[in-house]
CSV table of C-alpha atoms and ligand atoms in Angstrom, one decimal:
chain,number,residue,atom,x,y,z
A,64,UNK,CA,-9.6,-18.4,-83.3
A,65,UNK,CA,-12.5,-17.8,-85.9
A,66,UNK,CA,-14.7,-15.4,-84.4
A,67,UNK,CA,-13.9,-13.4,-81.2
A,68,UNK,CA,-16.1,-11.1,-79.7
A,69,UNK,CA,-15.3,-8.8,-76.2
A,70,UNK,CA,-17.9,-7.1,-74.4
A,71,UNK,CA,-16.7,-4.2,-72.0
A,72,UNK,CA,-15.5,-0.8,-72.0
A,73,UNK,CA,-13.6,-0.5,-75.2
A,74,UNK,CA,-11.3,2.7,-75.2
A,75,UNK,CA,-8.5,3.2,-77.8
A,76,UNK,CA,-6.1,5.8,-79.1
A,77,UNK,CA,-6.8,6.2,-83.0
A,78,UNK,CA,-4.1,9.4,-82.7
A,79,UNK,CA,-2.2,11.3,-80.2
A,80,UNK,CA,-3.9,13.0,-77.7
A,81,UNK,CA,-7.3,11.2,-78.5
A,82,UNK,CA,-9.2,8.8,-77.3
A,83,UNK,CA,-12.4,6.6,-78.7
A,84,UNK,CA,-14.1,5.5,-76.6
A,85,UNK,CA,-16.9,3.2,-76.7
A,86,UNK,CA,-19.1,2.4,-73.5
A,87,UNK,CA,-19.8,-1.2,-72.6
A,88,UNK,CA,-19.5,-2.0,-76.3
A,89,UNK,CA,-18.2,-4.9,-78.7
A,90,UNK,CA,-14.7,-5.2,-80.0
A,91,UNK,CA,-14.7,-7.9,-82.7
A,92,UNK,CA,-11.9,-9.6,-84.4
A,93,UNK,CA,-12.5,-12.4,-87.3
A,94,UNK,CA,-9.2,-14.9,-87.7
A,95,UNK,CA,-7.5,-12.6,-85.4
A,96,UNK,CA,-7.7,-9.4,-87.1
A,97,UNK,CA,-9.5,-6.8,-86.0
A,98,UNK,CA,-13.2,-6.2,-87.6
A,99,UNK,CA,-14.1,-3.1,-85.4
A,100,UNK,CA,-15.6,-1.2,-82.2
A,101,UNK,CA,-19.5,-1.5,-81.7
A,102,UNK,CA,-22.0,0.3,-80.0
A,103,UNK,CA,-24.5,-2.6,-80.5
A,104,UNK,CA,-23.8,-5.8,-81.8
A,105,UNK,CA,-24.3,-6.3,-85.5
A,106,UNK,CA,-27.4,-8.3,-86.5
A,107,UNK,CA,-24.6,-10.5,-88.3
A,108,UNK,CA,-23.1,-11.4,-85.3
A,109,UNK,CA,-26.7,-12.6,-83.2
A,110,UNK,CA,-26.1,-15.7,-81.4
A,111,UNK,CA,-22.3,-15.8,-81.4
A,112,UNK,CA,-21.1,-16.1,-78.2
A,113,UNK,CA,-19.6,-13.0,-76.8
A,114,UNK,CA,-17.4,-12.8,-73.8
A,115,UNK,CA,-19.1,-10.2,-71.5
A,116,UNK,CA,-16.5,-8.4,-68.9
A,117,UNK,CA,-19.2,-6.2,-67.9
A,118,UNK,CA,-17.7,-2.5,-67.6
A,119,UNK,CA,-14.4,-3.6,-66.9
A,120,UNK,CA,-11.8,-1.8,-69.9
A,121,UNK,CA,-10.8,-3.5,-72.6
A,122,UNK,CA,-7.6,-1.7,-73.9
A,123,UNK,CA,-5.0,-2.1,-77.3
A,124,UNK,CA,-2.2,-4.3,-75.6
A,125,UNK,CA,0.8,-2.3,-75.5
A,126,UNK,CA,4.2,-2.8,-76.7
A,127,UNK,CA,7.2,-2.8,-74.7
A,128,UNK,CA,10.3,-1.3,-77.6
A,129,UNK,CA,13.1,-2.0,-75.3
A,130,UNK,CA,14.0,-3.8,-72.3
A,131,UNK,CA,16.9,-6.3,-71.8
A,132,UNK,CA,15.8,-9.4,-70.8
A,133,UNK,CA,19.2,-11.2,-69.1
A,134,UNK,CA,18.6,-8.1,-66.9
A,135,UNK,CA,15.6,-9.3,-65.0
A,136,UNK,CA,17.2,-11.2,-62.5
A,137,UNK,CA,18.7,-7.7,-61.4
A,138,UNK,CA,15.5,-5.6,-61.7
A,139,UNK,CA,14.8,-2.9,-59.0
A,140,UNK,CA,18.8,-3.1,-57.8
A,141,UNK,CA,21.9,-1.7,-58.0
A,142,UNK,CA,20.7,1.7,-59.1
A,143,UNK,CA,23.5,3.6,-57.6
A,144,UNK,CA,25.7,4.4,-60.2
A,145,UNK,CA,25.2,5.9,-63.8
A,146,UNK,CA,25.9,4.3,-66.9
A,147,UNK,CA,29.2,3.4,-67.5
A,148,UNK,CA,29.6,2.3,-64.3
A,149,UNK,CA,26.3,0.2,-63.5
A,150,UNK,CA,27.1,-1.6,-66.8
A,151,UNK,CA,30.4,-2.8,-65.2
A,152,UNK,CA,29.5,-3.7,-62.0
A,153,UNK,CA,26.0,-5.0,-62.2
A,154,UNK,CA,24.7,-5.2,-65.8
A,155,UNK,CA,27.4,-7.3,-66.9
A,156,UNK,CA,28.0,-9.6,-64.4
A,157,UNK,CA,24.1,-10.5,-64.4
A,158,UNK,CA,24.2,-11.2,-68.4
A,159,UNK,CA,27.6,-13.2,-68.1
A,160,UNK,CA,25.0,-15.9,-66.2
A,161,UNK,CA,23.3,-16.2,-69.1
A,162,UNK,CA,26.3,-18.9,-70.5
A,163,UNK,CA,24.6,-21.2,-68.5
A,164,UNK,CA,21.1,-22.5,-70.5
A,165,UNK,CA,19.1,-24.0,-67.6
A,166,UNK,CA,20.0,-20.5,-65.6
A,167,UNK,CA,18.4,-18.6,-68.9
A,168,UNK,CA,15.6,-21.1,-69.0
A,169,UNK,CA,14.0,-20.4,-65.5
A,170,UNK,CA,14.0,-16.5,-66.1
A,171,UNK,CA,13.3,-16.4,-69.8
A,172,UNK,CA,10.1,-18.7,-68.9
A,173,UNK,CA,9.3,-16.3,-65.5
A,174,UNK,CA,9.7,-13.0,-67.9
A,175,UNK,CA,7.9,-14.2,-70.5
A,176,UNK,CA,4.8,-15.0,-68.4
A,177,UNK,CA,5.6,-11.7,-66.2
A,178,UNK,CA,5.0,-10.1,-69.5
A,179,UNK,CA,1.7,-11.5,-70.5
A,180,UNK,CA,0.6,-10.9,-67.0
A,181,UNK,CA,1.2,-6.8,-67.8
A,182,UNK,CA,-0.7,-7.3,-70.5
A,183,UNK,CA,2.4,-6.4,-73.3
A,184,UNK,CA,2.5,-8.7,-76.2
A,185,UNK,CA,5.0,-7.0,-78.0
A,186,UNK,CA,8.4,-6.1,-77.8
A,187,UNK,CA,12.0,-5.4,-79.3
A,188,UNK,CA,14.1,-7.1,-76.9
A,189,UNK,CA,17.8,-7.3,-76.0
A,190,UNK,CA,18.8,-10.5,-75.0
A,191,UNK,CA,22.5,-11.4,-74.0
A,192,UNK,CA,25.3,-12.0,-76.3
A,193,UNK,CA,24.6,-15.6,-76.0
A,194,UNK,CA,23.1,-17.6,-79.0
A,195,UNK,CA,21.9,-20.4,-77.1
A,196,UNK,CA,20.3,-18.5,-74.6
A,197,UNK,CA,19.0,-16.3,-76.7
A,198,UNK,CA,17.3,-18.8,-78.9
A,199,UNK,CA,15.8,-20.1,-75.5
A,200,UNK,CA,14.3,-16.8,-75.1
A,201,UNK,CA,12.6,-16.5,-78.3
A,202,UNK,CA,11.2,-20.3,-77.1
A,203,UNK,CA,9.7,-18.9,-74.1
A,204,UNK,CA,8.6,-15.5,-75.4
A,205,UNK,CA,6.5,-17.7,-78.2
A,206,UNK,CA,5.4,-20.1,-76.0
A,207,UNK,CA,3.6,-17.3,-73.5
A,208,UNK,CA,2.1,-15.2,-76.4
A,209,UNK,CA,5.0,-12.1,-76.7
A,210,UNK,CA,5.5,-11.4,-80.3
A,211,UNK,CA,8.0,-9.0,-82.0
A,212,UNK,CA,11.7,-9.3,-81.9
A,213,UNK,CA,15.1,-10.1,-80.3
A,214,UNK,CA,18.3,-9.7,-80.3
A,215,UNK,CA,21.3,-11.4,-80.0
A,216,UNK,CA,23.8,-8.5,-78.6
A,217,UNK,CA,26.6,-8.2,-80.1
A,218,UNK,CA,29.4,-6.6,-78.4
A,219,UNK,CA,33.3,-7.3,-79.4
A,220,UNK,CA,35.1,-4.8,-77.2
A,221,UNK,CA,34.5,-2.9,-73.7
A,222,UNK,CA,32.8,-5.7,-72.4
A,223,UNK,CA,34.6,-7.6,-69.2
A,224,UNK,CA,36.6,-11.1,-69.4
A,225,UNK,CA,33.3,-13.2,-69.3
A,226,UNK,CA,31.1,-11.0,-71.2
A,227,UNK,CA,32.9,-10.1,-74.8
A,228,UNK,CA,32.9,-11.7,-78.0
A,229,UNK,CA,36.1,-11.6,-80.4
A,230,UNK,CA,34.5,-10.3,-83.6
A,231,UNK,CA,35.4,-13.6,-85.4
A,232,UNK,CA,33.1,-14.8,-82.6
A,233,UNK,CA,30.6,-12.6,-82.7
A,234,UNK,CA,29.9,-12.7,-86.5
A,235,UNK,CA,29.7,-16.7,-86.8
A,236,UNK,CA,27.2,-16.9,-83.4
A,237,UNK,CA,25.2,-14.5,-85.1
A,238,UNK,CA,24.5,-15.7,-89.1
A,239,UNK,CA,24.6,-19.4,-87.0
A,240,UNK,CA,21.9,-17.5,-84.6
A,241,UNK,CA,19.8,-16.4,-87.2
A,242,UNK,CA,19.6,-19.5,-89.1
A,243,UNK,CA,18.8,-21.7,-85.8
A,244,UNK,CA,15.8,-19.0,-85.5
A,245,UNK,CA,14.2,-18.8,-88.6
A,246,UNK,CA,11.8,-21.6,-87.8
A,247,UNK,CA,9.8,-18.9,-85.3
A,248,UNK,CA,6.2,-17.3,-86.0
A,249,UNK,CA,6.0,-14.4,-83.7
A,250,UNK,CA,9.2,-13.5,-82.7
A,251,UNK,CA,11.7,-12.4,-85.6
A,252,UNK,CA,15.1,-11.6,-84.8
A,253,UNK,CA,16.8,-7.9,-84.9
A,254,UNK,CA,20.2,-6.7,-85.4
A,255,UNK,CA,21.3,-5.6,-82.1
A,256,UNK,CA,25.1,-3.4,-81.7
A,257,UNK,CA,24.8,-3.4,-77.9
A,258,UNK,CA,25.9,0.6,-78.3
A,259,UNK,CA,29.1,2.2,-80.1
A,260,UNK,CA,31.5,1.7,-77.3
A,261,UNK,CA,31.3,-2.1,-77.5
A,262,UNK,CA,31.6,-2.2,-81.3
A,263,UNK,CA,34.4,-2.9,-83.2
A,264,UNK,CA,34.3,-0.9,-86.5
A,265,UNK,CA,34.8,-4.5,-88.4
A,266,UNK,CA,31.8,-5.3,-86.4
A,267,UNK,CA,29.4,-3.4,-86.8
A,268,UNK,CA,30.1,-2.6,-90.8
A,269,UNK,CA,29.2,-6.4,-90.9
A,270,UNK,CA,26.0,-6.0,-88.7
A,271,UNK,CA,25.2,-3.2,-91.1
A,272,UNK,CA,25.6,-5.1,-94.4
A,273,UNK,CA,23.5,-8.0,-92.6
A,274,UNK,CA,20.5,-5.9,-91.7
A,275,UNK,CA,20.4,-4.9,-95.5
A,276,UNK,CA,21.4,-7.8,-96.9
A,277,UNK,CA,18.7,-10.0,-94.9
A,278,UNK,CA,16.4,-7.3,-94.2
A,279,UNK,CA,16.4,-6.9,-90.5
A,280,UNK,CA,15.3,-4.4,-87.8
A,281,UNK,CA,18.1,-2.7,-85.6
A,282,UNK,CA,18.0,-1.8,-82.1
A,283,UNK,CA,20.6,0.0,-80.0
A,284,UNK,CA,21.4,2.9,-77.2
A,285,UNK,CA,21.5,6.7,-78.8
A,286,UNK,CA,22.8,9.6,-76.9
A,287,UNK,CA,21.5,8.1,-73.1
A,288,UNK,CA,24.2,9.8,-70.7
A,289,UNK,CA,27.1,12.4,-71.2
A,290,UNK,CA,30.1,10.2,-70.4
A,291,UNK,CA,28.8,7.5,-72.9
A,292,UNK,CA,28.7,10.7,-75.7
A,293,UNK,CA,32.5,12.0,-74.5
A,294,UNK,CA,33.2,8.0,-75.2
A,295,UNK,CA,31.6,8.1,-78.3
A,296,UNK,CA,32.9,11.1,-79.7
A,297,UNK,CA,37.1,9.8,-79.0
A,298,UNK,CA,36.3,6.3,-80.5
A,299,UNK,CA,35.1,7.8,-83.5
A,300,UNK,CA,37.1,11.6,-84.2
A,301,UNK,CA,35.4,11.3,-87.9
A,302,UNK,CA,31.8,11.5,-86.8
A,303,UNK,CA,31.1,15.1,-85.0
A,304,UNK,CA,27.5,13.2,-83.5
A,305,UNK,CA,27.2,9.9,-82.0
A,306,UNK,CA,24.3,9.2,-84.7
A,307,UNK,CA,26.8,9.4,-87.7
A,308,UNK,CA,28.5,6.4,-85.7
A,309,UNK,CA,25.7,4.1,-86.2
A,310,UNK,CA,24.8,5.7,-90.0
A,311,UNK,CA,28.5,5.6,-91.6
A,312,UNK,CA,27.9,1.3,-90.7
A,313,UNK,CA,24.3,1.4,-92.3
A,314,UNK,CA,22.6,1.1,-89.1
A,315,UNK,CA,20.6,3.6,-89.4
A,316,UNK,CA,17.2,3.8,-91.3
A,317,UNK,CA,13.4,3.4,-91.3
A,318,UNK,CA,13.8,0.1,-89.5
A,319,UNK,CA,16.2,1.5,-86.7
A,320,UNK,CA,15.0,2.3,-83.2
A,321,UNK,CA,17.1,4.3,-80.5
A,322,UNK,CA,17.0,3.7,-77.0
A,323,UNK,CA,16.6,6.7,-74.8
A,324,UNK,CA,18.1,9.6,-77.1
A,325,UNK,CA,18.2,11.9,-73.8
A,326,UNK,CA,20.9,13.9,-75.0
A,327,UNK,CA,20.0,14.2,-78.6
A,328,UNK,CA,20.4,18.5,-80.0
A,329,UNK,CA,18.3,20.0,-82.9
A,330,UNK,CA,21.1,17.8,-85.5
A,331,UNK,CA,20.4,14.7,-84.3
A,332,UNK,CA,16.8,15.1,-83.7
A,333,UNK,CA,16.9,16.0,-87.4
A,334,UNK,CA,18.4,13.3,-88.6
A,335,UNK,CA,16.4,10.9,-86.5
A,336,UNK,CA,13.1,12.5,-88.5
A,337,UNK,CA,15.1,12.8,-91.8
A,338,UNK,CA,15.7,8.3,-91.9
A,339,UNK,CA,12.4,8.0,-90.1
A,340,UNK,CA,14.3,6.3,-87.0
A,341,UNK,CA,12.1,5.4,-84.5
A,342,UNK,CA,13.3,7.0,-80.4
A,343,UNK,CA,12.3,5.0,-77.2
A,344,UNK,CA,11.7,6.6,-74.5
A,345,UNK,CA,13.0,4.9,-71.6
A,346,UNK,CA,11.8,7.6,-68.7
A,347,UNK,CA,12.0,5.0,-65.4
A,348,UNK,CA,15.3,4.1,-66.5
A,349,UNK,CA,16.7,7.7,-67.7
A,350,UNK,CA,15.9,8.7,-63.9
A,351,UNK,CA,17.3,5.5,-62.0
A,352,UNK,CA,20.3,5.8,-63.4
A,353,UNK,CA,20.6,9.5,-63.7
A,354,UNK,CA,20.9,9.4,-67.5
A,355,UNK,CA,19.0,12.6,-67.4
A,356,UNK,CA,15.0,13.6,-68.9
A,357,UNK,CA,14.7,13.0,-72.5
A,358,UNK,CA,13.0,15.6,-74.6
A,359,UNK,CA,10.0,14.2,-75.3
A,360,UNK,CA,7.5,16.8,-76.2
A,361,UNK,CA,10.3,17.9,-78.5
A,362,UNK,CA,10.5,15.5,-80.3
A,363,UNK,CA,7.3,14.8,-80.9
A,364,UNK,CA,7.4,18.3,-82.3
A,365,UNK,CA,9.6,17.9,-85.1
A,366,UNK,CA,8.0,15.0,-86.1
A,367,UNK,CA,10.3,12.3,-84.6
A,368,UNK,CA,8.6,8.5,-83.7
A,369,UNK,CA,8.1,8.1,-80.2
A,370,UNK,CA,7.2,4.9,-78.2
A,371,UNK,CA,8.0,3.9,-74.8
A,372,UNK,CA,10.2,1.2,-73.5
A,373,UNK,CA,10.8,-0.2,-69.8
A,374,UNK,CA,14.5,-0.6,-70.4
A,375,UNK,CA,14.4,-3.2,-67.9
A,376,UNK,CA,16.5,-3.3,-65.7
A,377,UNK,CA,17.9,0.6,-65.4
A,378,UNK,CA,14.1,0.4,-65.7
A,379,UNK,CA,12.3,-1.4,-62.5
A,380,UNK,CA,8.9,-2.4,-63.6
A,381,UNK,CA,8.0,-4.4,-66.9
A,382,UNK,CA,4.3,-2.5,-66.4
A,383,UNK,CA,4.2,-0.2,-69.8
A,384,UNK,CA,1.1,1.0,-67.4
A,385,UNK,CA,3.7,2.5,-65.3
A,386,UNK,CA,5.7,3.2,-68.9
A,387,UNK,CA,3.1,6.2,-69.6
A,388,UNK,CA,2.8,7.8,-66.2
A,389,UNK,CA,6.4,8.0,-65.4
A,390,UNK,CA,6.4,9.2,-69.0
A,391,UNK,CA,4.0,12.1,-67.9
A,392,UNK,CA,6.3,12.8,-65.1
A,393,UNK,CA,9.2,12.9,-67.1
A,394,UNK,CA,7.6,15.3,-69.5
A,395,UNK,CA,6.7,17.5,-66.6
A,396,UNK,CA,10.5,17.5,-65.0
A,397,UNK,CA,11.3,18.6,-68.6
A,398,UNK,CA,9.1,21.4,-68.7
A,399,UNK,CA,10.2,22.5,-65.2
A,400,UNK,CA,13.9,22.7,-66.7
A,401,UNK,CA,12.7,24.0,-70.1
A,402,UNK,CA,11.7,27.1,-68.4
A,403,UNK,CA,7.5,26.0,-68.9
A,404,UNK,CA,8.5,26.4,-72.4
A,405,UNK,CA,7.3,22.6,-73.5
A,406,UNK,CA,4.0,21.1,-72.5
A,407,UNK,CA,3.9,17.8,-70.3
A,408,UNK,CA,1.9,14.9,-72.1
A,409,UNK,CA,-1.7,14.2,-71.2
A,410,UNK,CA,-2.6,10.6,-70.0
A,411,UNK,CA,-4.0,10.4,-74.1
A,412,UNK,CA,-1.3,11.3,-75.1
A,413,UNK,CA,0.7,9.1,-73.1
A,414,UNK,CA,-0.5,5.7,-73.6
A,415,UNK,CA,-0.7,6.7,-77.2
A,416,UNK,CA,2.7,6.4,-77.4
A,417,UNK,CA,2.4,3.1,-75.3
A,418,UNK,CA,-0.4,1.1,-77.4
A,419,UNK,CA,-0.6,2.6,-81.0
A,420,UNK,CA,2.9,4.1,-81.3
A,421,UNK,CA,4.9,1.1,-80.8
A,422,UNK,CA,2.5,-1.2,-82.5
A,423,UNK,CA,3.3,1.2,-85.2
A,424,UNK,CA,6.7,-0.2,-85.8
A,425,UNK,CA,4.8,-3.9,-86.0
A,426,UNK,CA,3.2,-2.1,-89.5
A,427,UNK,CA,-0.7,-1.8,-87.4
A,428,UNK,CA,-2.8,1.1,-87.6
A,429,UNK,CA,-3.6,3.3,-84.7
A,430,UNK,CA,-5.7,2.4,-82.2
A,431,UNK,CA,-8.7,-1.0,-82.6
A,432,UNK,CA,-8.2,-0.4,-86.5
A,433,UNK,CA,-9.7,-2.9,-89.1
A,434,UNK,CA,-7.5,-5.3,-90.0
A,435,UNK,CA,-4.9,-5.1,-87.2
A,436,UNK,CA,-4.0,-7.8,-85.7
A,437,UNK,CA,-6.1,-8.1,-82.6
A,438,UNK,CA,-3.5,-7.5,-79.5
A,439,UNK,CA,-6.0,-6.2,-76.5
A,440,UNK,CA,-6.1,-6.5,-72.2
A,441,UNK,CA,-9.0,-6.5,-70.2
A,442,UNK,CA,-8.3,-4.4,-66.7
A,443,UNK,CA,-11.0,-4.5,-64.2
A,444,UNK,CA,-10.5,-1.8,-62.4
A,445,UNK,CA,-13.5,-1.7,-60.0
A,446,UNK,CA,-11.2,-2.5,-56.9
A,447,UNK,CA,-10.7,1.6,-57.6
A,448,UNK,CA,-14.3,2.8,-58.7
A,449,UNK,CA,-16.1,5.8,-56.8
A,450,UNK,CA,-19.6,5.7,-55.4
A,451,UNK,CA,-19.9,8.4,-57.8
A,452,UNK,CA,-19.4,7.6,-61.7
A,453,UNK,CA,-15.7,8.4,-63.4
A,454,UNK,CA,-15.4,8.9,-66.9
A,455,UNK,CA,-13.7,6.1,-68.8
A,456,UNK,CA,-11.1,8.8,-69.4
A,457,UNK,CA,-10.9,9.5,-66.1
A,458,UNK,CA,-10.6,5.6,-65.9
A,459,UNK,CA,-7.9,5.0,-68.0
A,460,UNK,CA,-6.0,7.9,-66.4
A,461,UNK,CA,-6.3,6.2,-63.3
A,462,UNK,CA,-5.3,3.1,-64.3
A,463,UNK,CA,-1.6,4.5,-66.0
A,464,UNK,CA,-1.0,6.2,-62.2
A,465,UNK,CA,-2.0,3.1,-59.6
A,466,UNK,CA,-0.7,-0.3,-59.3
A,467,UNK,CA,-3.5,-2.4,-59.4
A,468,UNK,CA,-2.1,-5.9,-59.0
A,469,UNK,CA,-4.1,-8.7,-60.7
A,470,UNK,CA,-6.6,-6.0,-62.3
A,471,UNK,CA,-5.6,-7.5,-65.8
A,472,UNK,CA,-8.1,-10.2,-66.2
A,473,UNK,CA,-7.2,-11.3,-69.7
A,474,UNK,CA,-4.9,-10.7,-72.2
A,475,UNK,CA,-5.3,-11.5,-76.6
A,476,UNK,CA,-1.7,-11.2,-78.5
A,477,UNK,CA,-1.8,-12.0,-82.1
A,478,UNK,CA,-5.5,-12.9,-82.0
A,479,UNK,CA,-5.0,-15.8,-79.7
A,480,UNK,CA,-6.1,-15.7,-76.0
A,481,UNK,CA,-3.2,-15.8,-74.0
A,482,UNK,CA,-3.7,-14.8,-70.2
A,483,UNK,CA,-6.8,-15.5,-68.1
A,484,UNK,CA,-6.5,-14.6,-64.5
A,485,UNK,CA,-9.4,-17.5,-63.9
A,486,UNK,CA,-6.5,-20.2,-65.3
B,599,LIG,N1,24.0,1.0,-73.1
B,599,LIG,C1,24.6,-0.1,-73.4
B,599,LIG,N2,24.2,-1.2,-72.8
B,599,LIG,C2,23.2,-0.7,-72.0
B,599,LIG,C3,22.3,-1.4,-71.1
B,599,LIG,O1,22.3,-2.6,-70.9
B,599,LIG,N3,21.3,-0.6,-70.5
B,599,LIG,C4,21.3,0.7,-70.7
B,599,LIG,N4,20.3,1.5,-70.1
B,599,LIG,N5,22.1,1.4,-71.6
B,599,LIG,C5,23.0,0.7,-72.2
B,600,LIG,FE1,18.9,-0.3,-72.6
């Protein structure tokens, strides 16, 4: 791992809305961290061995902030009902297969390589309320290269026969969880309520004294369709906004991210900025589903984080490619029913939020910093090239919008080579 050195196209996204770009240059990382972006190589480097891609792009790896992986089986079906109902009828009868360890086995180990393959080498990850199959998914994500984190859901109520937890249940499997995982490198665990509705109030005080007492991340659903806010606001009569249900149980804070936050007004936007809470926007799955078009431009606005997730599998593609362009689109529909009163997001601005916003939450610096851990793709893309010359903006652009199977020729996650399409 000493000394890596890619030759190619190197574009990155050092803040939002711009791009660096550096034409068939070097991108060097030393012990896995990145060193920097060359024009030419450094007279320090001469007679290393580079690897040369030619022109193809070489690109930050992006990160993937939510996505249930029990779901994948189910991916690109049942997508005729909203919420409440799809979690019923198909989301919960796919996870309540995850009891059975060889069954999680055979998709954790497909997802996990489906992953690399995309080129996304982090995540924050829901896995079922299973400990066992959970801890085989952390296996399987370390084994193919994914870092970041998982979670165990926990959900004691709402659930159906074969998918609940009593909350005696739930809060042994989870401190017996996280001690059975503590032995893994790249992928950490993270306090996961599976959303208000199927938390007890017992429940998730305890998950909020563990994710203080032990330091841990959170992950859950925030404000994603109407009927799950009406459900939200008669469980709990004391909180007048569905974020005051996860912040009366300490679950909410600089370490917390949202899923989908669609319906969020001016209050909770506020008070999303205010703990530095982190929203994902989820667009595939916020339109298969009907959840509605999240407010993305405004919350970039007031100053809220913003990354993107897949939300596999009210999300259909694990591509965070496809992430940014149907991200784009939603931003578009949004300005459309905003009267053309908010701006749509540019392609820049876009897989900014892809690549350097959600390795934000790993602690990395935007864009092919020094000293960031080097998580990078190479996408050969000159299946689509013009006879005459595009722009590596116009490139990249390009690139979010069309599926280009087997364009991703190599993937590094946590310094370490993980994907070669010649293997
Ligand atoms: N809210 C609670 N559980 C889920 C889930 O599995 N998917 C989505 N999209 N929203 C949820
Ligand atoms: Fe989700």
């Amino acid at each position: 791992m000493a000394l890596t050195i890619l030759k190619g196209t190197v574009i990155s996204a050092p803040a939002l809305g711009k791009l660096d770009v550096t034409e068939r240059g070097y991108l060097i990382a030393e012990e896995g961290k990145v060193t920097g972006v060359f024009p030419v190589l450094p007279k320090r480097y001469a007679g290393a061995a580079a690897e040369d891609f030619g022109d193809a792009l070489i690109l930050q790896a992006p990160a993937d902030l939510h996505l249930h992986a029990p779901q994948y089986p189910m991916m690109g079906m049942g997508m005729d009902l909203p919420l409440l109902d799809w979690l019923n009828t198909y989301a919960f009868p796919t996870e309540a297969r995850f009891a059975d360890p060889d069954y999680a086995r055979e998709v954790y180990r497909r997802l996990a390589q489906d992953l690399i393959a995309n080129g996304t080498t982090r995540v924050c990850m829901f896995s079922s309320l299973h400990r066992r199959a959970t801890l085989i998914l952390m296996e399987e994500l370390e084994k193919a290269g994914v870092t970041g984190y998982v979670g165990k859901v926990n959900m004691d109520r709402n659930g159906a026969p074969n998918l609940q937890e009593t909350t005696e249940e739930s809060v042994a499997e989870t401190l017996r969880w996280l001690e059975e995982c503590s032995d893994f490198r790249y992928v950490r665990p993270m306090v996961t309520p599976r959303f208000t509705p199927s938390c007890t109030n017992e429940l998730m005080a305890f998950l909020g004294r563990l994710a203080a007492e032990r330091n841990l991340p959170v992950q859950s659903h925030l404000s994603e369709n109407t009927a799950e806010g009406a459900w939200v606001r008669e469980l709990h009569p004391d909180c007048t906004q569905y974020w005051e249900t996860y912040a009366k149980y300490g679950l909410w804070n600089g370490r917390t991210v949202m899923a989908h936050c669609v319906w969020c007004d001016e209050r909770e936007r506020r008070a999303m900025k205010d703990a530095g809470v982190t929203a994902v926007h989820c667009p595939d799955s916020n339109q298969n589903i009907c959840s509605g078009v999240a407010p993305v431009r405004v919350l970039l606005r007031e100053g809220v984080k913003v990354v993107l997730g897949t939300d596999v599998a009210g999300g259909d593609t694990l591509s965070m490619l496809d992430a940014a362009s149907s991200a784009i689109r939603a931003s578009k529909a949004r300005r459309v029913m905003d009267n053309w009163g908010t701006d749509f997001l540019s392609a820049a601005e876009a897989w900014y939020l892809a690549a350097s916003a959600g390795a934000a939450f790993f602690g990395q610096q935007p864009g092919f910093a020094p000293g960031n851990s080097l998580h990078a793709l190479v996408l050969d893309d000159s299946r689509l090239l013009q006879p005459h010359p595009l722009t590596p903006e116009e490139r990249l652009e390009r690139c979010l919008y069309v599926r280009q199977p087997g364009a991703i020729r190599a993937v590094w996650s946590a310094g370490r080579k993980v994907f070669s399409a010649e293997d």
